[in-house]
CSV table of C-alpha atoms in Angstrom, one decimal:
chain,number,residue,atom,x,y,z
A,1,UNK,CA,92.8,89.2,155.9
A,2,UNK,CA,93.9,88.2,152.7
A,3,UNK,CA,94.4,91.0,149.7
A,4,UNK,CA,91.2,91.3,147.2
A,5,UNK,CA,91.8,90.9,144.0
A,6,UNK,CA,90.8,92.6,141.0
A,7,UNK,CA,89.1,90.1,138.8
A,8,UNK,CA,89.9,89.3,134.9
A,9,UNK,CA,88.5,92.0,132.4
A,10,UNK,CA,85.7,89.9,130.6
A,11,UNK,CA,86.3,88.9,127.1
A,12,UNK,CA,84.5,91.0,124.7
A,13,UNK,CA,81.4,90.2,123.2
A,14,UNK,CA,81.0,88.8,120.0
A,15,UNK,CA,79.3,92.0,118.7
A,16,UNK,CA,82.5,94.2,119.9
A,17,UNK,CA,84.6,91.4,117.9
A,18,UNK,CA,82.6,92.3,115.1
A,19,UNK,CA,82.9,96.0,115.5
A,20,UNK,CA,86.7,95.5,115.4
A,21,UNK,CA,86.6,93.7,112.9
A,22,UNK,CA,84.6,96.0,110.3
A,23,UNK,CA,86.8,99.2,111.6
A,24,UNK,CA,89.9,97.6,110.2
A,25,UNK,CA,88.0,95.8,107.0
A,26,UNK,CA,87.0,99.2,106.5
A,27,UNK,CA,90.8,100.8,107.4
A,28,UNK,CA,91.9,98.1,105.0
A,29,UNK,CA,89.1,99.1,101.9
A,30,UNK,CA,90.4,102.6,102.3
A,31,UNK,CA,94.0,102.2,101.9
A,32,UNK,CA,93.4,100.4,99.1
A,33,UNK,CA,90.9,102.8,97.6
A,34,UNK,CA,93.7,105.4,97.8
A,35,UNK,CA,96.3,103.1,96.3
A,36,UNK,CA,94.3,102.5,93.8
A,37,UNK,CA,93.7,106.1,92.7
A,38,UNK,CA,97.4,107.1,93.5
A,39,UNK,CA,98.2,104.3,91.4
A,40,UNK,CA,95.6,105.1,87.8
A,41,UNK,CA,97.1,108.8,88.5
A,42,UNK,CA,100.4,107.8,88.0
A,43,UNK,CA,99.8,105.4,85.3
A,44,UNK,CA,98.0,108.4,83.2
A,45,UNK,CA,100.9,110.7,84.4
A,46,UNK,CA,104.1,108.6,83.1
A,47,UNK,CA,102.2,107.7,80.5
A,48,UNK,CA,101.4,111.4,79.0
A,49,UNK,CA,104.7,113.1,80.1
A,50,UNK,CA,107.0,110.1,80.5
A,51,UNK,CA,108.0,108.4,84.1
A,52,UNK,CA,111.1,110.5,84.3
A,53,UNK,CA,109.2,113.7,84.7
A,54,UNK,CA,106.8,112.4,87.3
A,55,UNK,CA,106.2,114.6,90.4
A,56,UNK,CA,106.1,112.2,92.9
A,57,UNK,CA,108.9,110.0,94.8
A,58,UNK,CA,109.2,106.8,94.0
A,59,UNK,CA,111.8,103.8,94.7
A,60,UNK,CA,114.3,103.2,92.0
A,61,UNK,CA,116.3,99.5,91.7
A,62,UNK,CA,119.5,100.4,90.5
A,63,UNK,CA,123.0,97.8,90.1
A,64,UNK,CA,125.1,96.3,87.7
A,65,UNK,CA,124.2,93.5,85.4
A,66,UNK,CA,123.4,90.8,87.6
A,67,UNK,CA,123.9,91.8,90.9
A,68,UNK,CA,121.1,90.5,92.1
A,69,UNK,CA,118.2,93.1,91.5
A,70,UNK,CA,115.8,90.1,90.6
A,71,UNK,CA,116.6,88.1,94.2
A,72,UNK,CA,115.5,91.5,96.0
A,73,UNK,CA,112.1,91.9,93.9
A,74,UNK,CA,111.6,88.4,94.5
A,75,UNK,CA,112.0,88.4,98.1
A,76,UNK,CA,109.8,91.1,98.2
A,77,UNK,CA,106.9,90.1,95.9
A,78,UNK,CA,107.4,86.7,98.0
A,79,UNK,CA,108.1,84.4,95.8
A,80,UNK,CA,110.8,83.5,92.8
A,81,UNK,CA,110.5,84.2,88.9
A,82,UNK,CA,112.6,85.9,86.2
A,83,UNK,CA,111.7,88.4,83.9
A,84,UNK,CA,114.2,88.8,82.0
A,85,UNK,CA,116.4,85.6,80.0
A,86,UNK,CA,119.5,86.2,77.8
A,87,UNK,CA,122.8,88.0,77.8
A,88,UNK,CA,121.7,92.0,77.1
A,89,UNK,CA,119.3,91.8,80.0
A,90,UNK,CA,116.4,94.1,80.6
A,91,UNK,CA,116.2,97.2,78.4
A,92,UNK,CA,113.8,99.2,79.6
A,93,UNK,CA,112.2,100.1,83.1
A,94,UNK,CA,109.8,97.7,84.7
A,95,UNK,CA,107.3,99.3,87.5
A,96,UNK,CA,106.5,96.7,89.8
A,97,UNK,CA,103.7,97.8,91.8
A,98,UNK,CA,103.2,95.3,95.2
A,99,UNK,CA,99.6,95.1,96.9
A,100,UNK,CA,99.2,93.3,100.4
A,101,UNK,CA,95.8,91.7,100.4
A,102,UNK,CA,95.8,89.3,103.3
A,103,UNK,CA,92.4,87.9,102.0
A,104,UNK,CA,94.3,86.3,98.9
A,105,UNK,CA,94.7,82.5,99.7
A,106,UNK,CA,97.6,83.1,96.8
A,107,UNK,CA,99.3,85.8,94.7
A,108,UNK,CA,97.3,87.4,91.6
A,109,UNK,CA,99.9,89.0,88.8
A,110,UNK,CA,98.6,91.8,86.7
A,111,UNK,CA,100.4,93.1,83.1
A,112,UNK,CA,99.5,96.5,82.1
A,113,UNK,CA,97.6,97.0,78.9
A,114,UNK,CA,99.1,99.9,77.2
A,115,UNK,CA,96.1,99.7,74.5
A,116,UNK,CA,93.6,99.9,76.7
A,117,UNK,CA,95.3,101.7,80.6
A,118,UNK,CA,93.5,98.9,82.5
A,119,UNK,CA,95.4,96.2,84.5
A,120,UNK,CA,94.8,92.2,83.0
A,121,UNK,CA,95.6,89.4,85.2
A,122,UNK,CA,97.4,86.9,84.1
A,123,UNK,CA,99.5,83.6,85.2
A,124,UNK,CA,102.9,84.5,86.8
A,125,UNK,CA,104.2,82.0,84.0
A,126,UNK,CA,102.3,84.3,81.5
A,127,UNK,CA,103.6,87.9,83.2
A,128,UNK,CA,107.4,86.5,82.9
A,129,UNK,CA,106.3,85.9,79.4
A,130,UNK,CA,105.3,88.9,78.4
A,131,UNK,CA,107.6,91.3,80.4
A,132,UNK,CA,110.6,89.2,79.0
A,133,UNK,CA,108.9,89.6,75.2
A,134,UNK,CA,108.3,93.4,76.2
A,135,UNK,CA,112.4,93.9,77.2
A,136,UNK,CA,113.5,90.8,73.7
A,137,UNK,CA,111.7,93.0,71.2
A,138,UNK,CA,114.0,96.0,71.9
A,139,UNK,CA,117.0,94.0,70.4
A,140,UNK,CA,120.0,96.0,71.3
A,141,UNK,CA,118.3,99.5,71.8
A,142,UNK,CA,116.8,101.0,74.8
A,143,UNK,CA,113.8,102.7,75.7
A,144,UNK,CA,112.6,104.8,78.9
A,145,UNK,CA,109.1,103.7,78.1
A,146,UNK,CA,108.2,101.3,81.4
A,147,UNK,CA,106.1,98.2,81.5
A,148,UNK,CA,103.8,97.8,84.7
A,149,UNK,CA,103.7,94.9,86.7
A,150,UNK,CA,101.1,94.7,89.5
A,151,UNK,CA,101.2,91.3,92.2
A,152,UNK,CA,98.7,91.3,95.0
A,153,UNK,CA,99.7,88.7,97.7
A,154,UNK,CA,99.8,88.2,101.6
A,155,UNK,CA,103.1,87.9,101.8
A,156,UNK,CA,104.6,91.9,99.8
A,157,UNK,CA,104.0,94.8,101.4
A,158,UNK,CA,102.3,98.2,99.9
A,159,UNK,CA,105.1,99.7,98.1
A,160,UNK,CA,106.5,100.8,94.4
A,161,UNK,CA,109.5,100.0,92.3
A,162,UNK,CA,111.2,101.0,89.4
A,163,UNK,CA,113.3,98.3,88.8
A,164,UNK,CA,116.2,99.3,85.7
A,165,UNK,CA,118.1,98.4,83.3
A,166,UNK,CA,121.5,97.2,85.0
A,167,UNK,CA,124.6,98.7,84.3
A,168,UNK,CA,127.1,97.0,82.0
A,169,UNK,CA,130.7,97.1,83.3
A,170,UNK,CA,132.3,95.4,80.4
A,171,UNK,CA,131.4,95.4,76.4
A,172,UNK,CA,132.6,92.7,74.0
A,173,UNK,CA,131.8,94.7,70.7
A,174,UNK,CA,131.1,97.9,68.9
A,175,UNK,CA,126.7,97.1,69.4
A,176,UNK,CA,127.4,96.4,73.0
A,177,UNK,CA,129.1,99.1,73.6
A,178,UNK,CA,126.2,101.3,72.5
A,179,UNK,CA,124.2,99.5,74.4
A,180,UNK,CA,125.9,99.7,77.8
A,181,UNK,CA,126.1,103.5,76.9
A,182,UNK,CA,122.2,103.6,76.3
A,183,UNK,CA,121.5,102.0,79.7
A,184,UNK,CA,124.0,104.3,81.7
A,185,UNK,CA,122.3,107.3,80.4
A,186,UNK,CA,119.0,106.0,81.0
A,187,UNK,CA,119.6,105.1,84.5
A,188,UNK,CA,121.5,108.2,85.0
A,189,UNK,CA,118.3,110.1,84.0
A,190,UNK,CA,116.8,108.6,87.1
A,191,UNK,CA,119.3,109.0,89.3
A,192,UNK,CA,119.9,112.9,88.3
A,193,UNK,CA,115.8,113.1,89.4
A,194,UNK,CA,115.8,114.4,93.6
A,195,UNK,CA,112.6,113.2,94.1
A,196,UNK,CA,113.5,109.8,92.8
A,197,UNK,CA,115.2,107.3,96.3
A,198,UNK,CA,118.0,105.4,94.6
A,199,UNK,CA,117.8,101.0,95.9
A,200,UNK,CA,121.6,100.9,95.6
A,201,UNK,CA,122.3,96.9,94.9
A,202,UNK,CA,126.2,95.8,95.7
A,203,UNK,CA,127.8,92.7,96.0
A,204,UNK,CA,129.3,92.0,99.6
A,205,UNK,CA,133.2,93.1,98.8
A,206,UNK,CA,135.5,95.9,99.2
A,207,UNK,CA,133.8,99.2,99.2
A,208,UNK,CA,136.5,100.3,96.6
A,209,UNK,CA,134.7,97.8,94.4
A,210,UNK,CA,131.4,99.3,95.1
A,211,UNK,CA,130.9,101.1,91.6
A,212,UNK,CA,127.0,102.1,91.7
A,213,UNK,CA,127.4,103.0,95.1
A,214,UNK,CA,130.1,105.9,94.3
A,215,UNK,CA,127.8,106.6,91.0
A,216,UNK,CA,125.5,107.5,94.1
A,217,UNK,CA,127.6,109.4,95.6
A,218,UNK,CA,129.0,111.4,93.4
A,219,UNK,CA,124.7,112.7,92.6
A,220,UNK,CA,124.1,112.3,96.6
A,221,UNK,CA,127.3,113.3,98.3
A,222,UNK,CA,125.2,112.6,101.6
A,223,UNK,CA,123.5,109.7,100.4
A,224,UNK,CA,120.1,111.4,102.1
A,225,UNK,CA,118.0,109.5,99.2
A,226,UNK,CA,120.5,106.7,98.8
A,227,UNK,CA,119.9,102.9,100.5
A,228,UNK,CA,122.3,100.4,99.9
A,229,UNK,CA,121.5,97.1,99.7
């Protein structure tokens, strides 16, 4: 006699589709409730005792001038801009803060408004603006006061960065000097914080070449909060 066989399990209903489908509309609403309360905590934090001091981990972008810190933030914001024009560079930290929203057809780009603490959207052609104006009106000084940088898109993941000031290996005068100086001991300040996981950009070379990776080293012998990249 020939073997029975179990028959196919039915496809499910259209009401248990629909069930499905508003537990993880609902999953989704809730992680981004929290993010959005982890996120206005933070922002009231750094901005009352300073980013350095916050009590939380968080990603920091670290490299030399260069490097290619920008191609990493681009590839994971999903798309290509540029902050930052001009020789000196950025000059301050930039906290990029990336949202996955799958029901975004496109990207939405949000600035910061220090006068008021709420988040403005803007064009990215308008955010590159205004981050790179943010970074030109320090001239050749340097400040630990961030901007804030928020993109909501399909194609970034839920995550944090504090993307800084790269390191200068070379100086041409006296002013740039004092400048390359300013940026090591901001970044340093950052790197000196234990809470704080250290992005460690290099270019593909000889690992004797590898200078912010031994200035990671010599803070996290281990490298337990060190990734290199």
């Amino acid at each position: 006699m020939p073997s029975a066989t179990a028959a196919p399990p039915a496809p499910p209903s259209k009401p248990q589709l629909n069930r499905s489908f508003s537990i993880i509309q609902g999953h989704n609403e809730q992680r981004s409730e929290l993010l959005d309360v982890l996120s206005d905590v933070k922002t009231k934090v750094q901005d009352r005792l300073g980013i350095v001091d916050f009590p939380l981990p968080q990603f920091i972008l670290i490299g030399k001038q260069s490097v290619g810190k920008s191609r990493l933030i681009e590839a994971l914001a999903g798309e290509q801009f540029n902050f930052v024009n001009g020789s000196l560079g950025s000059r301050r930290p930039t906290v990029l803060e990336f949202r996955n929203v799958q029901q975004n057809k496109h990207s939405r780009w949000y600035v910061m408004d220090k006068k008021t603490n709420k988040w403005q959207e803007h064009p990215l052609s308008e955010v590159t603006k205004i981050i790179g104006e943010a970074h030109e009106s320090l001239g050749a000084s340097v400040t630990d006061e961030p901007v804030y940088v928020r993109v909501e898109s399909p194609y970034c993941v839920d995550m944090q960065i504090v993307d800084l000031p790269g390191f200068r290996d070379f100086a041409l005068d006296k002013e740039k000097q004092q400048l390359a100086d300013q940026i090591d001991n901001l970044v340093m300040r950052f790197m000196q914080d234990t809470r704080n996981v250290m992005l460690c950009v290099e270019e593909a070379g000889d690992a004797a070449n590898l200078s912010t990776l031994s200035r990671c080293k010599r803070l996290d012998p281990g490298f337990q909060r060190t990734i290199l990249i």
